[in-house]
PDB file of C-alpha atoms in Angstrom:
ATOM      1  CA  MET H   1     119.987  65.489 152.660  1.00  0.00           C
ATOM      2  CA  LYS H   2     122.620  68.179 152.225  1.00  0.00           C
ATOM      3  CA  LEU H   3     122.197  71.014 149.754  1.00  0.00           C
ATOM      4  CA  TYR H   4     124.171  74.174 149.101  1.00  0.00           C
ATOM      5  CA  LEU H   5     122.359  76.204 146.450  1.00  0.00           C
ATOM      6  CA  SER H   6     123.814  79.590 145.585  1.00  0.00           C
ATOM      7  CA  SER H   7     122.497  82.207 143.210  1.00  0.00           C
ATOM      8  CA  GLN H   8     125.948  82.822 141.743  1.00  0.00           C
ATOM      9  CA  LYS H   9     129.294  81.072 142.319  1.00  0.00           C
ATOM     10  CA  PHE H  10     130.036  80.170 145.970  1.00  0.00           C
ATOM     11  CA  GLY H  11     127.893  82.920 147.450  1.00  0.00           C
ATOM     12  CA  ASN H  12     128.523  84.376 150.896  1.00  0.00           C
ATOM     13  CA  TYR H  13     128.659  81.197 153.005  1.00  0.00           C
ATOM     14  CA  VAL H  14     131.514  79.144 151.594  1.00  0.00           C
ATOM     15  CA  GLU H  15     132.524  77.951 155.077  1.00  0.00           C
ATOM     16  CA  GLN H  16     129.170  76.155 155.310  1.00  0.00           C
ATOM     17  CA  LEU H  17     129.881  74.380 152.017  1.00  0.00           C
ATOM     18  CA  ILE H  18     133.180  73.101 153.380  1.00  0.00           C
ATOM     19  CA  LEU H  19     131.499  71.851 156.558  1.00  0.00           C
ATOM     20  CA  LEU H  20     128.782  70.018 154.630  1.00  0.00           C
ATOM     21  CA  CYS H  21     131.372  67.912 152.794  1.00  0.00           C
ATOM     22  CA  GLY H  22     133.293  66.781 155.871  1.00  0.00           C
ATOM     23  CA  GLU H  23     136.711  65.159 155.564  1.00  0.00           C
ATOM     24  CA  ASN H  24     136.356  63.753 152.053  1.00  0.00           C
ATOM     25  CA  LYS H  25     137.636  66.522 149.782  1.00  0.00           C
ATOM     26  CA  ASN H  26     137.150  64.582 146.542  1.00  0.00           C
ATOM     27  CA  VAL H  27     134.452  66.373 144.566  1.00  0.00           C
ATOM     28  CA  VAL H  28     133.283  66.702 140.982  1.00  0.00           C
ATOM     29  CA  VAL H  29     132.294  69.573 138.725  1.00  0.00           C
ATOM     30  CA  ILE H  30     129.270  69.067 136.472  1.00  0.00           C
ATOM     31  CA  ALA H  31     129.183  71.523 133.593  1.00  0.00           C
ATOM     32  CA  ASN H  32     126.820  69.855 131.152  1.00  0.00           C
ATOM     33  CA  GLY H  33     124.716  72.987 131.012  1.00  0.00           C
ATOM     34  CA  LEU H  34     127.445  74.243 128.665  1.00  0.00           C
ATOM     35  CA  ASP H  35     127.243  71.343 126.211  1.00  0.00           C
ATOM     36  CA  ASP H  36     125.867  73.637 123.503  1.00  0.00           C
ATOM     37  CA  LYS H  37     128.904  75.925 123.767  1.00  0.00           C
ATOM     38  CA  PRO H  38     132.196  75.702 121.811  1.00  0.00           C
ATOM     39  CA  ASP H  39     134.668  73.209 123.288  1.00  0.00           C
ATOM     40  CA  GLY H  40     137.229  75.898 124.086  1.00  0.00           C
ATOM     41  CA  TYR H  41     134.758  77.993 126.026  1.00  0.00           C
ATOM     42  CA  ARG H  42     133.450  74.968 127.912  1.00  0.00           C
ATOM     43  CA  LYS H  43     136.974  73.827 128.822  1.00  0.00           C
ATOM     44  CA  ASN H  44     137.902  77.275 130.097  1.00  0.00           C
ATOM     45  CA  ARG H  45     134.798  77.536 132.277  1.00  0.00           C
ATOM     46  CA  ILE H  46     135.486  74.136 133.821  1.00  0.00           C
ATOM     47  CA  GLU H  47     139.080  75.108 134.572  1.00  0.00           C
ATOM     48  CA  VAL H  48     137.801  78.170 136.414  1.00  0.00           C
ATOM     49  CA  GLU H  49     135.464  76.039 138.550  1.00  0.00           C
ATOM     50  CA  VAL H  50     138.248  73.548 139.287  1.00  0.00           C
ATOM     51  CA  GLU H  51     140.632  76.283 140.390  1.00  0.00           C
ATOM     52  CA  ASN H  52     137.977  77.929 142.551  1.00  0.00           C
ATOM     53  CA  LEU H  53     137.259  74.638 144.312  1.00  0.00           C
ATOM     54  CA  LYS H  54     140.971  73.985 144.823  1.00  0.00           C
ATOM     55  CA  SER H  55     141.316  77.411 146.414  1.00  0.00           C
ATOM     56  CA  ILE H  56     138.998  76.380 149.259  1.00  0.00           C
ATOM     57  CA  GLY H  57     140.618  73.010 149.872  1.00  0.00           C
ATOM     58  CA  PHE H  58     138.784  70.586 147.600  1.00  0.00           C
ATOM     59  CA  ILE H  59     140.236  68.028 145.182  1.00  0.00           C
ATOM     60  CA  PRO H  60     138.010  68.496 142.124  1.00  0.00           C
ATOM     61  CA  GLU H  61     137.665  66.802 138.767  1.00  0.00           C
ATOM     62  CA  GLU H  62     135.147  67.126 135.995  1.00  0.00           C
ATOM     63  CA  LEU H  63     132.244  64.719 135.761  1.00  0.00           C
ATOM     64  CA  ASP H  64     131.002  64.849 132.187  1.00  0.00           C
ATOM     65  CA  LEU H  65     127.634  63.151 132.407  1.00  0.00           C
ATOM     66  CA  ARG H  66     127.779  62.357 128.690  1.00  0.00           C
ATOM     67  CA  ASN H  67     130.343  59.666 129.541  1.00  0.00           C
ATOM     68  CA  TYR H  68     127.641  57.868 131.534  1.00  0.00           C
ATOM     69  CA  PHE H  69     124.717  58.090 129.153  1.00  0.00           C
ATOM     70  CA  ASN H  70     122.919  54.751 129.586  1.00  0.00           C
ATOM     71  CA  ASN H  71     125.446  53.657 132.252  1.00  0.00           C
ATOM     72  CA  SER H  72     123.854  54.708 135.518  1.00  0.00           C
ATOM     73  CA  GLU H  73     125.495  51.909 137.526  1.00  0.00           C
ATOM     74  CA  GLY H  74     128.913  53.072 136.397  1.00  0.00           C
ATOM     75  CA  LEU H  75     127.932  56.562 137.518  1.00  0.00           C
ATOM     76  CA  ARG H  76     126.841  55.246 140.905  1.00  0.00           C
ATOM     77  CA  VAL H  77     130.225  53.582 141.441  1.00  0.00           C
ATOM     78  CA  PHE H  78     132.064  56.749 140.427  1.00  0.00           C
ATOM     79  CA  LEU H  79     130.004  58.986 142.708  1.00  0.00           C
ATOM     80  CA  SER H  80     130.397  56.639 145.679  1.00  0.00           C
ATOM     81  CA  LYS H  81     133.963  57.910 146.128  1.00  0.00           C
ATOM     82  CA  LYS H  82     133.006  61.585 146.124  1.00  0.00           C
ATOM     83  CA  SER H  83     131.565  63.863 148.773  1.00  0.00           C
ATOM     84  CA  MET H  84     129.969  66.489 146.553  1.00  0.00           C
ATOM     85  CA  VAL H  85     128.777  67.353 143.082  1.00  0.00           C
ATOM     86  CA  TRP H  86     129.339  71.009 142.242  1.00  0.00           C
ATOM     87  CA  VAL H  87     126.939  71.928 139.449  1.00  0.00           C
ATOM     88  CA  ARG H  88     127.746  75.108 137.571  1.00  0.00           C
ATOM     89  CA  GLY H  89     125.367  77.243 135.539  1.00  0.00           C
ATOM     90  CA  GLY H  90     124.417  77.122 131.882  1.00  0.00           C
ATOM     91  CA  SER H  91     121.262  75.925 130.186  1.00  0.00           C
ATOM     92  CA  SER H  92     118.988  74.385 132.801  1.00  0.00           C
ATOM     93  CA  PHE H  93     117.301  72.223 130.154  1.00  0.00           C
ATOM     94  CA  ILE H  94     120.518  70.803 128.697  1.00  0.00           C
ATOM     95  CA  LEU H  95     121.826  70.162 132.204  1.00  0.00           C
ATOM     96  CA  ASN H  96     118.574  68.424 133.079  1.00  0.00           C
ATOM     97  CA  ARG H  97     118.667  66.316 129.921  1.00  0.00           C
ATOM     98  CA  ALA H  98     122.184  65.147 130.832  1.00  0.00           C
ATOM     99  CA  MET H  99     121.104  64.276 134.366  1.00  0.00           C
ATOM    100  CA  ILE H 100     118.193  62.213 133.092  1.00  0.00           C
ATOM    101  CA  GLN H 101     120.057  60.446 130.273  1.00  0.00           C
ATOM    102  CA  SER H 102     123.012  59.527 132.512  1.00  0.00           C
ATOM    103  CA  GLY H 103     120.774  58.272 135.306  1.00  0.00           C
ATOM    104  CA  PHE H 104     121.979  60.957 137.724  1.00  0.00           C
ATOM    105  CA  SER H 105     118.331  61.854 138.236  1.00  0.00           C
ATOM    106  CA  ARG H 106     117.928  58.405 139.810  1.00  0.00           C
ATOM    107  CA  VAL H 107     121.225  57.186 141.288  1.00  0.00           C
ATOM    108  CA  GLY H 108     122.606  60.626 142.138  1.00  0.00           C
ATOM    109  CA  VAL H 109     119.350  61.795 143.672  1.00  0.00           C
ATOM    110  CA  GLU H 110     119.133  58.615 145.742  1.00  0.00           C
ATOM    111  CA  MET H 111     122.620  59.250 147.150  1.00  0.00           C
ATOM    112  CA  ILE H 112     121.801  62.884 147.834  1.00  0.00           C
ATOM    113  CA  LYS H 113     118.575  62.072 149.652  1.00  0.00           C
ATOM    114  CA  ARG H 114     120.484  59.590 151.835  1.00  0.00           C
ATOM    115  CA  SER H 115     123.130  62.234 152.631  1.00  0.00           C
ATOM    116  CA  ARG H 116     125.832  60.206 150.897  1.00  0.00           C
ATOM    117  CA  LEU H 117     126.494  63.044 148.469  1.00  0.00           C
ATOM    118  CA  VAL H 118     126.196  66.811 148.808  1.00  0.00           C
ATOM    119  CA  TYR H 119     124.330  68.544 145.986  1.00  0.00           C
ATOM    120  CA  ALA H 120     125.791  72.000 145.496  1.00  0.00           C
ATOM    121  CA  GLY H 121     126.107  74.614 142.823  1.00  0.00           C
ATOM    122  CA  TYR H 122     124.612  77.737 141.359  1.00  0.00           C
ATOM    123  CA  SER H 123     122.279  79.130 138.731  1.00  0.00           C
ATOM    124  CA  ALA H 124     120.925  76.222 136.631  1.00  0.00           C
ATOM    125  CA  ALA H 125     121.733  73.843 139.513  1.00  0.00           C
ATOM    126  CA  LEU H 126     118.871  75.440 141.452  1.00  0.00           C
ATOM    127  CA  ILE H 127     116.382  75.273 138.596  1.00  0.00           C
ATOM    128  CA  VAL H 128     116.793  71.524 138.037  1.00  0.00           C
ATOM    129  CA  ALA H 129     116.576  70.795 141.778  1.00  0.00           C
ATOM    130  CA  SER H 130     112.830  71.443 141.732  1.00  0.00           C
ATOM    131  CA  THR H 131     110.176  68.880 140.826  1.00  0.00           C
ATOM    132  CA  ASN H 132     109.804  70.450 137.404  1.00  0.00           C
ATOM    133  CA  LEU H 133     111.193  73.288 135.301  1.00  0.00           C
ATOM    134  CA  LEU H 134     107.945  75.150 134.750  1.00  0.00           C
ATOM    135  CA  GLY H 135     108.611  78.679 133.528  1.00  0.00           C
ATOM    136  CA  ALA H 136     112.315  78.113 132.941  1.00  0.00           C
ATOM    137  CA  GLU H 137     111.591  78.187 129.209  1.00  0.00           C
ATOM    138  CA  LEU H 138     111.244  81.968 129.596  1.00  0.00           C
ATOM    139  CA  VAL H 139     114.957  82.125 130.468  1.00  0.00           C
ATOM    140  CA  ASP H 140     116.522  79.114 128.694  1.00  0.00           C
ATOM    141  CA  ASP H 141     115.643  77.480 125.377  1.00  0.00           C
ATOM    142  CA  ALA H 142     114.032  74.119 126.138  1.00  0.00           C
ATOM    143  CA  THR H 143     114.298  72.926 122.537  1.00  0.00           C
ATOM    144  CA  VAL H 144     118.103  72.810 122.210  1.00  0.00           C
ATOM    145  CA  ILE H 145     119.366  69.207 122.000  1.00  0.00           C
ATOM    146  CA  PRO H 146     123.174  68.918 121.653  1.00  0.00           C
ATOM    147  CA  SER H 147     124.824  66.146 119.666  1.00  0.00           C
ATOM    148  CA  GLY H 148     124.677  62.783 121.420  1.00  0.00           C
ATOM    149  CA  TYR H 149     121.591  63.661 123.422  1.00  0.00           C
ATOM    150  CA  SER H 150     118.343  61.725 123.148  1.00  0.00           C
ATOM    151  CA  LYS H 151     115.277  63.448 121.765  1.00  0.00           C
ATOM    152  CA  ASN H 152     113.061  61.148 123.831  1.00  0.00           C
ATOM    153  CA  ILE H 153     113.548  62.916 127.143  1.00  0.00           C
ATOM    154  CA  ASN H 154     111.197  65.288 128.931  1.00  0.00           C
ATOM    155  CA  PRO H 155     113.484  68.189 129.905  1.00  0.00           C
ATOM    156  CA  PHE H 156     110.839  69.665 132.204  1.00  0.00           C
ATOM    157  CA  LEU H 157     111.005  66.780 134.712  1.00  0.00           C
ATOM    158  CA  GLY H 158     113.288  67.982 137.530  1.00  0.00           C
ATOM    159  CA  LEU H 159     115.254  66.177 140.237  1.00  0.00           C
ATOM    160  CA  GLY H 160     112.662  66.671 142.974  1.00  0.00           C
ATOM    161  CA  LEU H 161     115.193  67.575 145.665  1.00  0.00           C
ATOM    162  CA  ILE H 162     112.997  70.478 146.763  1.00  0.00           C
ATOM    163  CA  ASN H 163     109.217  70.814 146.551  1.00  0.00           C
ATOM    164  CA  PHE H 164     109.160  74.498 145.660  1.00  0.00           C
ATOM    165  CA  TYR H 165     110.807  76.745 143.069  1.00  0.00           C
ATOM    166  CA  LEU H 166     114.175  78.255 143.941  1.00  0.00           C
ATOM    167  CA  ILE H 167     114.947  81.015 141.450  1.00  0.00           C
ATOM    168  CA  PRO H 168     118.437  82.594 141.288  1.00  0.00           C
ATOM    169  CA  HIS H 169     119.618  85.941 139.872  1.00  0.00           C
ATOM    170  CA  ILE H 170     116.522  87.909 140.879  1.00  0.00           C
ATOM    171  CA  ASP H 171     118.622  91.095 141.125  1.00  0.00           C
ATOM    172  CA  SER H 172     121.018  90.401 138.247  1.00  0.00           C
ATOM    173  CA  LYS H 173     121.542  93.131 135.669  1.00  0.00           C
ATOM    174  CA  GLU H 174     123.028  90.709 133.126  1.00  0.00           C
ATOM    175  CA  ASP H 175     121.213  90.554 129.794  1.00  0.00           C
ATOM    176  CA  TRP H 176     120.796  86.763 130.000  1.00  0.00           C
ATOM    177  CA  ALA H 177     118.862  87.206 133.263  1.00  0.00           C
ATOM    178  CA  LYS H 178     116.389  89.783 131.958  1.00  0.00           C
ATOM    179  CA  ASN H 179     113.500  87.300 131.919  1.00  0.00           C
ATOM    180  CA  VAL H 180     114.044  85.953 135.438  1.00  0.00           C
ATOM    181  CA  PRO H 181     111.266  88.192 136.839  1.00  0.00           C
ATOM    182  CA  LEU H 182     108.923  86.789 134.173  1.00  0.00           C
ATOM    183  CA  HIS H 183     109.777  83.270 135.344  1.00  0.00           C
ATOM    184  CA  VAL H 184     108.899  84.218 138.906  1.00  0.00           C
ATOM    185  CA  LYS H 185     105.695  85.956 137.805  1.00  0.00           C
ATOM    186  CA  LYS H 186     104.500  82.884 135.890  1.00  0.00           C
ATOM    187  CA  LEU H 187     104.973  80.670 138.947  1.00  0.00           C
ATOM    188  CA  GLN H 188     103.298  83.154 141.279  1.00  0.00           C
ATOM    189  CA  GLU H 189     100.315  83.494 138.943  1.00  0.00           C
ATOM    190  CA  LYS H 190      99.802  79.749 139.343  1.00  0.00           C
ATOM    191  CA  ASN H 191      99.948  80.156 143.154  1.00  0.00           C
ATOM    192  CA  LEU H 192     103.098  78.029 143.374  1.00  0.00           C
ATOM    193  CA  GLU H 193     105.636  78.411 146.171  1.00  0.00           C
ATOM    194  CA  VAL H 194     108.625  80.432 145.032  1.00  0.00           C
ATOM    195  CA  MET H 195     111.803  81.524 146.791  1.00  0.00           C
ATOM    196  CA  THR H 196     114.098  83.966 145.032  1.00  0.00           C
ATOM    197  CA  LEU H 197     117.794  84.492 145.652  1.00  0.00           C
ATOM    198  CA  LYS H 198     119.871  87.577 145.086  1.00  0.00           C
ATOM    199  CA  GLU H 199     123.515  87.249 144.070  1.00  0.00           C
ATOM    200  CA  GLY H 200     125.440  86.217 147.187  1.00  0.00           C
ATOM    201  CA  GLU H 201     122.473  84.508 148.819  1.00  0.00           C
ATOM    202  CA  VAL H 202     122.505  80.770 149.484  1.00  0.00           C
ATOM    203  CA  PHE H 203     119.863  78.193 150.397  1.00  0.00           C
ATOM    204  CA  ILE H 204     121.347  75.509 152.665  1.00  0.00           C
ATOM    205  CA  VAL H 205     119.934  72.199 153.821  1.00  0.00           C
ATOM    206  CA  ASN H 206     121.793  70.076 156.348  1.00  0.00           C
ATOM    207  CA  ASP H 207     119.682  66.945 156.861  1.00  0.00           C
ATOM    208  CA  SER H 208     116.479  68.094 158.596  1.00  0.00           C
ATOM    209  CA  ASP H 209     117.892  71.518 159.413  1.00  0.00           C
ATOM    210  CA  PHE H 210     116.703  73.979 156.765  1.00  0.00           C
ATOM    211  CA  LYS H 211     118.356  77.377 156.610  1.00  0.00           C
ATOM    212  CA  PHE H 212     117.840  80.335 154.314  1.00  0.00           C
ATOM    213  CA  LYS H 213     120.959  82.434 154.151  1.00  0.00           C
ATOM    214  CA  ASN H 214     120.769  86.083 153.120  1.00  0.00           C
TER     215      ASN H 214
END
């Protein structure tokens, strides 16, 4: 399994991200955490991610998971030609809903666990990587369901790529991150394993070699 999980944007170890992906530079940007935002804002944020990935040598395109709702086999075929999914921030619950409804939580996770696909990204990408999203409701609204999304999905059921809680933005001064310490506190009060990341820090997994970058 190969993971590159940054608190914000690429973080301080972008060369490691490039190495994880190898020679295949075809990657995708997942931005479904923004599906509750205006179309213009969402489009602009995706363009920024695409340009950033191009600047370090990748050939990116957007993967809108809504196009694969109830078509997980189509998603599997599409992902088979890519080396990495780059998952940007936004609402962790909306992102998670999209991953479940599209089948990414099954077919994508299977590919990631077999090292056929690198799972990378920042912010909400880290929250959904855990087994569940306990405490994330203190930061993001778990009740928001954008148009086209099913109401019959448990948004707290995470991808299970890591068996602990990896919490980004612990040192952020942004208003939207003001409740991050409360999220951490709730997990710690339940004696759950938590790792926090400051902006710039990255958690990297390269098969069985686990590294914490700070």
